[in-house]
Short mmCIF file of C-alpha atoms in Angstrom, two decimals:
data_model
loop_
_atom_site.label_atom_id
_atom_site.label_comp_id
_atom_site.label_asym_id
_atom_site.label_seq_id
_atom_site.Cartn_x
_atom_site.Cartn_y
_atom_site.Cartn_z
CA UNK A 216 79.95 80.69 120.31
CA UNK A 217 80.66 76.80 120.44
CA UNK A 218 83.51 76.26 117.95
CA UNK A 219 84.08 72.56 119.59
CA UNK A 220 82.88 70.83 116.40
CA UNK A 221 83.45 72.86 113.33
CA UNK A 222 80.14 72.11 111.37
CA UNK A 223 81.64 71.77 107.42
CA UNK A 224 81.10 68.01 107.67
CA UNK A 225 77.80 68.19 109.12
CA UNK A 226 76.90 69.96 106.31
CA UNK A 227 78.53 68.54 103.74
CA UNK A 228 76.65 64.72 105.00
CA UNK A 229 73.52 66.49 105.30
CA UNK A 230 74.01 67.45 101.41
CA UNK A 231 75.03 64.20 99.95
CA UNK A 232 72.04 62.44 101.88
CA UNK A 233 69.39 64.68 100.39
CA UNK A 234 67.07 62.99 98.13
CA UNK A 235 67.27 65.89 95.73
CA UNK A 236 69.88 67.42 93.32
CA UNK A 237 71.92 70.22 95.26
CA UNK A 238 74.61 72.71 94.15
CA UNK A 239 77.22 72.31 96.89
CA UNK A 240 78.60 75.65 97.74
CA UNK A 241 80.19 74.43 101.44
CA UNK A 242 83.43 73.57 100.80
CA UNK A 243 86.72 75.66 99.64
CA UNK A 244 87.51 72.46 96.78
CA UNK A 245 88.32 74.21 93.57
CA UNK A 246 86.61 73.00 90.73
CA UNK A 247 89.05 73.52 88.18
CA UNK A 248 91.58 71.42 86.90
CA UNK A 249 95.94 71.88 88.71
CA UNK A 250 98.04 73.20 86.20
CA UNK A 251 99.47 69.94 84.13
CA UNK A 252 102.95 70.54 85.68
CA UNK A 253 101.67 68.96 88.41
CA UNK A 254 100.02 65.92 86.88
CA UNK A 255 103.13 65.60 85.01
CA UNK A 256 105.55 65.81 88.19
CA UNK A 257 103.26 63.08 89.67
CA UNK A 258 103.29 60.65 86.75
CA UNK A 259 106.78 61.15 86.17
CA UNK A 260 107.25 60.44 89.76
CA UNK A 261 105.56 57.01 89.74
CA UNK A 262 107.97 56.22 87.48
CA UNK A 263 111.18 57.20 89.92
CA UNK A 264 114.04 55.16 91.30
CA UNK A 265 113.12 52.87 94.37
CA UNK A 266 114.81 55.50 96.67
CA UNK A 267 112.56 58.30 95.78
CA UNK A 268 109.60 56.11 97.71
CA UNK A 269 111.51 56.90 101.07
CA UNK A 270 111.42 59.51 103.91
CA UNK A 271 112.21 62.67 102.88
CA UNK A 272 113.73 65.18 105.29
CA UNK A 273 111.08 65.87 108.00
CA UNK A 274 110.81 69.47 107.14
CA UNK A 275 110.26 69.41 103.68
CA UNK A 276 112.09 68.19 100.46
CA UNK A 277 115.28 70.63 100.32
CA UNK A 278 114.45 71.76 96.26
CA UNK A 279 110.56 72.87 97.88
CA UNK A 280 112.02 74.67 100.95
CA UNK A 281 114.34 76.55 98.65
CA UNK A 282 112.08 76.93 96.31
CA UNK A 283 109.11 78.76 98.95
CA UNK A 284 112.60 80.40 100.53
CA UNK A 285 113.32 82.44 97.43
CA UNK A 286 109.73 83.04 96.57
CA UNK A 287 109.12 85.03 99.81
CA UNK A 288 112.58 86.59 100.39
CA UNK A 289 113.69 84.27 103.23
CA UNK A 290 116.33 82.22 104.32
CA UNK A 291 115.29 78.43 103.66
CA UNK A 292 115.76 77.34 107.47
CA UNK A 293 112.95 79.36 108.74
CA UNK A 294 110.92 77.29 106.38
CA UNK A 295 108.73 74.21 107.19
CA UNK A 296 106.83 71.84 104.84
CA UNK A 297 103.53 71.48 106.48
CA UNK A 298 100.70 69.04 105.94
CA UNK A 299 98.53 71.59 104.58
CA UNK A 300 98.09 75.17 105.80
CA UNK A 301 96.21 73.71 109.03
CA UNK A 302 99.16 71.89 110.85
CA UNK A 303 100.96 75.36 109.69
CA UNK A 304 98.66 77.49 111.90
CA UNK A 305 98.66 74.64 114.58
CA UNK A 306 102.16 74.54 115.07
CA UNK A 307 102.33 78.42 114.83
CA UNK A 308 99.98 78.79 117.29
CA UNK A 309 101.35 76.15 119.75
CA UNK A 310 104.27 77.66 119.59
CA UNK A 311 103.24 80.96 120.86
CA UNK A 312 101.34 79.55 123.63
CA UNK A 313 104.62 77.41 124.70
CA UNK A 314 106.38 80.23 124.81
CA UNK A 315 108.14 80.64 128.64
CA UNK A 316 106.82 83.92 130.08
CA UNK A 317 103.29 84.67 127.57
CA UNK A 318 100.27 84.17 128.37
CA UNK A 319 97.32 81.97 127.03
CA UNK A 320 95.01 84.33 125.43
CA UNK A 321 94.47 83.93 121.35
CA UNK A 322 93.07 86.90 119.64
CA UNK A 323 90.74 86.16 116.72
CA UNK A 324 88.23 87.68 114.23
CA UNK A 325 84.54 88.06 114.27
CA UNK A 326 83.69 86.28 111.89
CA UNK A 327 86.32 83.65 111.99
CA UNK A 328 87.11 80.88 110.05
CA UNK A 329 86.10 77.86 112.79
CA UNK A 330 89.25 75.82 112.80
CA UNK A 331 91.23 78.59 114.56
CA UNK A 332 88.48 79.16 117.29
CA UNK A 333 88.36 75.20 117.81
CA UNK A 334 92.32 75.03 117.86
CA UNK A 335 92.30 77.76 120.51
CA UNK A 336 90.03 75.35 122.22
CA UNK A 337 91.55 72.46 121.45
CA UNK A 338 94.65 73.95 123.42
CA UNK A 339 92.58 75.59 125.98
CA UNK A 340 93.61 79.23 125.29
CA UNK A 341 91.68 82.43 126.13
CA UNK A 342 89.86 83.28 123.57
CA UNK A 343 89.34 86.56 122.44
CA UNK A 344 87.41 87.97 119.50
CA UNK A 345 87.49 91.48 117.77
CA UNK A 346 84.69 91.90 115.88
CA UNK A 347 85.36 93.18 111.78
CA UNK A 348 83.87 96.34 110.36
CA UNK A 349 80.70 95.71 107.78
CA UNK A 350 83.29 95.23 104.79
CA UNK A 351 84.86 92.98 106.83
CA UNK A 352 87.97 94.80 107.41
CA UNK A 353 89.76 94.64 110.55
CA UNK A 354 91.04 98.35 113.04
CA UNK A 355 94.22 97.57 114.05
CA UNK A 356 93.17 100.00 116.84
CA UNK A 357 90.39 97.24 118.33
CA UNK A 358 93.43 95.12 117.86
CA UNK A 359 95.61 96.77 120.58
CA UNK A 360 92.68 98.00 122.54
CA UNK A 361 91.51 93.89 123.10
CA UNK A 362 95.58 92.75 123.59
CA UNK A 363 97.08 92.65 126.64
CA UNK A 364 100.11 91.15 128.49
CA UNK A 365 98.43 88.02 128.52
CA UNK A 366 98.18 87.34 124.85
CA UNK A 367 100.50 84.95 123.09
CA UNK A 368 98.73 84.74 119.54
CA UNK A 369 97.08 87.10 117.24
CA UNK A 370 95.51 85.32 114.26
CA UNK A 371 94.63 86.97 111.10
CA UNK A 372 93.62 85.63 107.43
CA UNK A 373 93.85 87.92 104.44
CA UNK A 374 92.39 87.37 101.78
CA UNK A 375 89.67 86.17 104.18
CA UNK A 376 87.49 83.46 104.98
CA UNK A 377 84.31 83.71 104.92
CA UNK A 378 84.15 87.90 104.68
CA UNK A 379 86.62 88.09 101.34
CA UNK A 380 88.38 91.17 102.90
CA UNK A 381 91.70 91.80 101.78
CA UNK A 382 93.68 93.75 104.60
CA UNK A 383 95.89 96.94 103.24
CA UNK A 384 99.20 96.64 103.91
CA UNK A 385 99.27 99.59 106.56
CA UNK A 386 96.67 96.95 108.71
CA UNK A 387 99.39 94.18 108.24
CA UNK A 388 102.09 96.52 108.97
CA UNK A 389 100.05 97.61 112.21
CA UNK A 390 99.35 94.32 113.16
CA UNK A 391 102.96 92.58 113.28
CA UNK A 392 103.73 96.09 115.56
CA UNK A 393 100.84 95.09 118.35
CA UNK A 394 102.23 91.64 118.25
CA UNK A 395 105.82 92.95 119.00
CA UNK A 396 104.16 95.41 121.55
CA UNK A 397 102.96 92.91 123.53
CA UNK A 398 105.85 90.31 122.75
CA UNK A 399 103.22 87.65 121.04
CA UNK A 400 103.31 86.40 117.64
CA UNK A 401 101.22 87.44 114.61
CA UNK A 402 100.22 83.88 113.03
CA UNK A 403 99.10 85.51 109.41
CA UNK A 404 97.28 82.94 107.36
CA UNK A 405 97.73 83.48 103.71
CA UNK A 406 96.35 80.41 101.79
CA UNK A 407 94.21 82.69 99.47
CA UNK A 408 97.39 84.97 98.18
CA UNK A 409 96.60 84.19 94.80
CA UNK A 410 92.85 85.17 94.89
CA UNK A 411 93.44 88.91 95.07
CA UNK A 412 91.33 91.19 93.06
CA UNK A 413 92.39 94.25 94.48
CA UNK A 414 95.86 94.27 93.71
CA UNK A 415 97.07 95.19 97.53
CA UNK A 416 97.55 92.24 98.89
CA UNK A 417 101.13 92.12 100.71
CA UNK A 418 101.78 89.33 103.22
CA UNK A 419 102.52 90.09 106.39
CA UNK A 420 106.20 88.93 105.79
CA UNK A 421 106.87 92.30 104.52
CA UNK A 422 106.51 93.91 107.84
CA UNK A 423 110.07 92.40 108.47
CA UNK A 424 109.07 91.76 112.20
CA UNK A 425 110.48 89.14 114.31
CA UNK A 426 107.00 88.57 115.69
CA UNK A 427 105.25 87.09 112.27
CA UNK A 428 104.82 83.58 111.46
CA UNK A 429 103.14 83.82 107.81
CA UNK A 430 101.59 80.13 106.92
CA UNK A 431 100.38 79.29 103.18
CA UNK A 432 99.29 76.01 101.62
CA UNK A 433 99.52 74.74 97.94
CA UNK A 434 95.65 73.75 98.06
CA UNK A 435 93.59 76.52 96.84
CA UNK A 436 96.54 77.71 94.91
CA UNK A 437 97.30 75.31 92.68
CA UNK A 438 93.86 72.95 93.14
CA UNK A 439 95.19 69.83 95.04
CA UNK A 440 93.17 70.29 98.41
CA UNK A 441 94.03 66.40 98.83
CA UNK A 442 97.72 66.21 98.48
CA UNK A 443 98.06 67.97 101.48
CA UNK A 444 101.68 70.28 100.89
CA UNK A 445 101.75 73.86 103.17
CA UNK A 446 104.30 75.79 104.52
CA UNK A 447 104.84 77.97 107.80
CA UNK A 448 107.85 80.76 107.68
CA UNK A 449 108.85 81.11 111.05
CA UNK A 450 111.12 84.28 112.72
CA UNK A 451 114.86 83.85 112.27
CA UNK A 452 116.54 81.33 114.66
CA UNK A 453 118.99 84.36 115.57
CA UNK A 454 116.25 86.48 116.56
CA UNK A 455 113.96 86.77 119.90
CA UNK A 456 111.83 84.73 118.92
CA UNK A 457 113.76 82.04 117.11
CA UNK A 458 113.42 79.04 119.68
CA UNK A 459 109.74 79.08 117.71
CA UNK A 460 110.91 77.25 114.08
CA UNK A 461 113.00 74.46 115.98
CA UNK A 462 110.18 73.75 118.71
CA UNK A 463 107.82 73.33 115.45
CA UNK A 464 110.84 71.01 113.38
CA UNK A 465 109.86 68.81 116.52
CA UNK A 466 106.41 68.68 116.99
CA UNK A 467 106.29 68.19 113.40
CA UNK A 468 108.09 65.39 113.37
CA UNK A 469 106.43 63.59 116.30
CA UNK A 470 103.49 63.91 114.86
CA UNK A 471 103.99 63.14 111.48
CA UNK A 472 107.71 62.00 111.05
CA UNK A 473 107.21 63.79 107.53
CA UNK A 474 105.21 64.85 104.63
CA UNK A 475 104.15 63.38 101.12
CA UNK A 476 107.40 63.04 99.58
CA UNK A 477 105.37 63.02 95.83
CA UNK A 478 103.19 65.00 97.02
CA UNK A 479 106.09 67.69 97.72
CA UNK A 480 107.89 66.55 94.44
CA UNK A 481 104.90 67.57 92.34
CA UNK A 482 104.11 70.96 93.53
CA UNK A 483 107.88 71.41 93.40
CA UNK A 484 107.61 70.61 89.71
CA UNK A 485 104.85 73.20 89.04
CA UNK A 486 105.56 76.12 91.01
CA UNK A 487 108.74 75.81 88.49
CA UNK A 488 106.80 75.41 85.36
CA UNK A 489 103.29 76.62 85.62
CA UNK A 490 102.58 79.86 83.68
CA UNK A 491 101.26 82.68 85.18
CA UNK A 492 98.04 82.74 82.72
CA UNK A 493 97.34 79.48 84.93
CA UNK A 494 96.34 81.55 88.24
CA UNK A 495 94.83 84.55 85.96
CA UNK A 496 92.61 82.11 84.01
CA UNK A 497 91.43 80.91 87.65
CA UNK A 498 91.41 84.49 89.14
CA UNK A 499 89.36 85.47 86.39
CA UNK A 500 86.82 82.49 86.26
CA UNK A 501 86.41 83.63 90.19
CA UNK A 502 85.84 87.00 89.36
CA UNK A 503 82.91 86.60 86.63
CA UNK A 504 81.19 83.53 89.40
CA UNK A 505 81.17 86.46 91.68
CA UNK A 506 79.10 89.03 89.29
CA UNK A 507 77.00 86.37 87.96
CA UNK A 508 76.23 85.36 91.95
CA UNK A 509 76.02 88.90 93.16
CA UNK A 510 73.71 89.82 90.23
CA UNK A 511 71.33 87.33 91.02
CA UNK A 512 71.08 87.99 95.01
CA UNK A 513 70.40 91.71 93.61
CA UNK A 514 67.24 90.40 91.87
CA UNK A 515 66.20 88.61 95.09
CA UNK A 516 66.66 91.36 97.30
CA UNK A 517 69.37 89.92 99.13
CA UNK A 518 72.32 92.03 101.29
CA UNK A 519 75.33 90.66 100.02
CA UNK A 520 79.39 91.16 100.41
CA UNK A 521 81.21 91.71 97.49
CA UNK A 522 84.59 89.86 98.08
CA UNK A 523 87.79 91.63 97.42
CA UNK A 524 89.91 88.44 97.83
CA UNK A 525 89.08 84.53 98.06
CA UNK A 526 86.25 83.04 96.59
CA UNK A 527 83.66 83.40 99.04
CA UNK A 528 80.24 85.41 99.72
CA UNK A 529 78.34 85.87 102.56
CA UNK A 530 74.49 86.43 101.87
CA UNK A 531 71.57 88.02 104.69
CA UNK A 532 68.10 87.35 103.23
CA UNK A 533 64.94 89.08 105.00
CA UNK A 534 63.59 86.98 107.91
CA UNK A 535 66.16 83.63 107.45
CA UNK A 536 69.06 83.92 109.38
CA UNK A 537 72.54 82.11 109.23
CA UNK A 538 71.44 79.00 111.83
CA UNK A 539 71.75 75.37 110.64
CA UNK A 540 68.37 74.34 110.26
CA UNK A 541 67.65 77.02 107.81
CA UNK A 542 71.14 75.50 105.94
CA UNK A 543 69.22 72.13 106.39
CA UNK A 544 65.76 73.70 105.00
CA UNK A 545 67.86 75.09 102.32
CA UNK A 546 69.16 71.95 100.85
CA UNK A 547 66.14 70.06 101.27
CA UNK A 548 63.41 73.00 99.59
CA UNK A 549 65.76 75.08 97.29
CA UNK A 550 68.92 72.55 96.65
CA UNK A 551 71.65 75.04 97.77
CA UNK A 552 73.81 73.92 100.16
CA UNK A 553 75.86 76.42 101.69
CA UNK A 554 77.88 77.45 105.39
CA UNK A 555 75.34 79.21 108.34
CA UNK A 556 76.65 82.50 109.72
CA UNK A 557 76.13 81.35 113.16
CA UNK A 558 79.51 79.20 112.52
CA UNK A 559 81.71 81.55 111.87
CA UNK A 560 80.96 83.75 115.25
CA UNK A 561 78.15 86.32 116.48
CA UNK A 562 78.57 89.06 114.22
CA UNK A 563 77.59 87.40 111.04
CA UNK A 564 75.17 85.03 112.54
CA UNK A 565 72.47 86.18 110.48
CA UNK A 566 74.30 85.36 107.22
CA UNK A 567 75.07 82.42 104.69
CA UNK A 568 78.24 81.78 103.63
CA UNK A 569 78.54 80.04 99.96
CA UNK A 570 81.76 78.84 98.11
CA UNK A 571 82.03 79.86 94.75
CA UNK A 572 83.98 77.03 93.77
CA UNK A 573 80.93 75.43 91.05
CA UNK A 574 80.35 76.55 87.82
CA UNK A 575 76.28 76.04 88.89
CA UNK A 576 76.89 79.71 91.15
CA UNK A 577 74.44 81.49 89.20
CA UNK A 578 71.81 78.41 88.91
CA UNK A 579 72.56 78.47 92.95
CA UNK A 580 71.83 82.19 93.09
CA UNK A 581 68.61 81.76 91.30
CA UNK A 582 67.33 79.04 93.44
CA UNK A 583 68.35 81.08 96.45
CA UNK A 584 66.26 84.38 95.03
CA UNK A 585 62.89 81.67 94.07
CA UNK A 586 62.58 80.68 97.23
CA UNK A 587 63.32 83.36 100.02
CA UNK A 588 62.69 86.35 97.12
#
């Protein structure tokens, strides 16, 4: 699979130049509104003494790192203010493969969400791929049975993208043990935590292993995919793997000196002050777009995944696989634009992925079920 250019872009242009009206299921941009904490934290901000414009500490305002610290049981200096959950992974996974002694293989998914297979890539790792179960849950056993003493990275995302399988905690558990097997680093993305609707979700911190760098972001979470704010909790410094959190303090700040400082103050202000009803109003509004979807790809005749976590579904219709011109047929004859299969690896190459993030989901679904029904 060619993971060189990750194809959401493509996509996405191909979309906005149709000549027709199309419900854009591509993207992961929540619809909904960020809780008003945040808009408040921002236009209080704007208002801020003329020191509060300048660089803020290069891993992340202290109140933030404190703040994500006590929120997932760790001490604050294994901590790092990312831009966005992506740099996270990057430096995670950079790290591993810097690592004196390891080797240069990266474990992945099949399916997998195409920024980690075009970082591996992009770094010129080995990639290797394990290939999910049909509810998109991953064997721990396939796991071992594809690691070796060549692999410095084994990278996991739960909830996930695009299957919606949430991983029980004895997978996550098993996991961080095959990365501490074979001395590599389990690089568990998280960044759809608070999309759970199965209630056992448990991040991958939990396994108290050396061996697990857990990365988040504030985008999905809280609705701001464009102010940019993630996080990566690194191993302890005192631990065998703790050269990894100061070799990512400075390749963070070579290539970025530093985050958003407002940005950083913001989602500071609402993780303090946002309710919880805020992420069940959001969980729930995800929950009913997924019945009204599924319900519709039922009366087409569609095989569909029911997601247990995130907000995506993957879709196989009769005869139309996953491949980008049948995306590009899709916009232009039904006016449903939505992810092929193909790009997220072999195994689902005869799916469609679409993002439940528009209220027009069940419109979408219809369309979909008119014309290949």
């Amino acid at each position: 699979m060619d993971y060189e250019t990750p194809q959401f872009f493509r996509v996405m242009q191909y979309a906005a130049d149709a000549d027709r009206d199309v419900v854009d299921m591509v993207s992961g941009n929540p619809d909904w509104a960020p809780p008003e904490p945040l808009r408040e934290g921002l236009r209080d901000y704007a208002d801020g003494d003329v020191s509060e414009f300048q660089y803020p500490p290069s891993v992340g305002l202290t109140e933030l790192r404190t703040e994500i610290a006590d929120r997932r049981g760790v001490d604050r200096s294994r901590v790092i203010v990312t831009n966005g959950a992506g740099e996270a992974n990057h430096l995670a996974t950079t790290g591993a493969l810097e690592r004196a002694g390891t080797g240069s293989e990266v474990i992945m998914t099949d399916p997998v969400y195409p920024y980690y297979a075009g970082r591996a890539n992009l770094l010129d790792a080995d990639a290797t791929y394990v290939p999910v179960d049909e509810t998109g849950q991953l064997d721990p056993a396939d796991v071992r049975a594809a690691a070796s003493d060549g692999t410095a990275a084994i990278v996991v995302n739960s909830p996930n993208n695009p299957t919606g399988a949430v991983y029980p905690p004895e997978t996550v558990e098993a996991l961080a043990g095959i990365a501490a097997e074979r001395d590599a680093v389990l690089v568990a993305d998280e960044v759809y935590d608070h999309y759970d609707f199965t209630g056992s979700f448990e991040s991958a911190l939990s396994a108290d292993s050396d061996h697990v760098v857990a990365t988040n972001s504030f985008s999905k979470t809280l609705a701001i995919t464009g102010l940019r704010v993630g996080y990566a909790v690194f191993p302890p410094e005192d631990g065998p793997l703790g050269e990894l959190v100061e070799r990512a303090r400075t390749r963070h700040m070579i290539q970025n000196v530093t985050g958003s400082r407002p940005a950083q103050a913001a989602v500071l202000r609402a993780l303090r002050e946002t309710p919880p009803e805020y992420y069940e109003r959001n969980r729930e509004r995800l929950g009913e777009r997924i019945d009204r979807f599924t319900d519709a790809l039922d009366a087409s005749g569609a095989e569909y995944t029911t997601p247990g976590g995130s907000f995506y579904v993957m879709a196989r219709f009769d005869g139309f696989p996953g491949t980008m011109d049948n995306v590009e047929r899709l916009i232009d004859e039904a006016g449903v634009a939505g992810m092929p299969g193909e790009a997220f690896g072999e195994s689902r190459a005869d799916w469609l992925r679409f993002a439940l993030v528009s209220p027009r989901v069940e419109e979408a679904a219809e369309r979909l079920a008119d014309y290949l029904g």
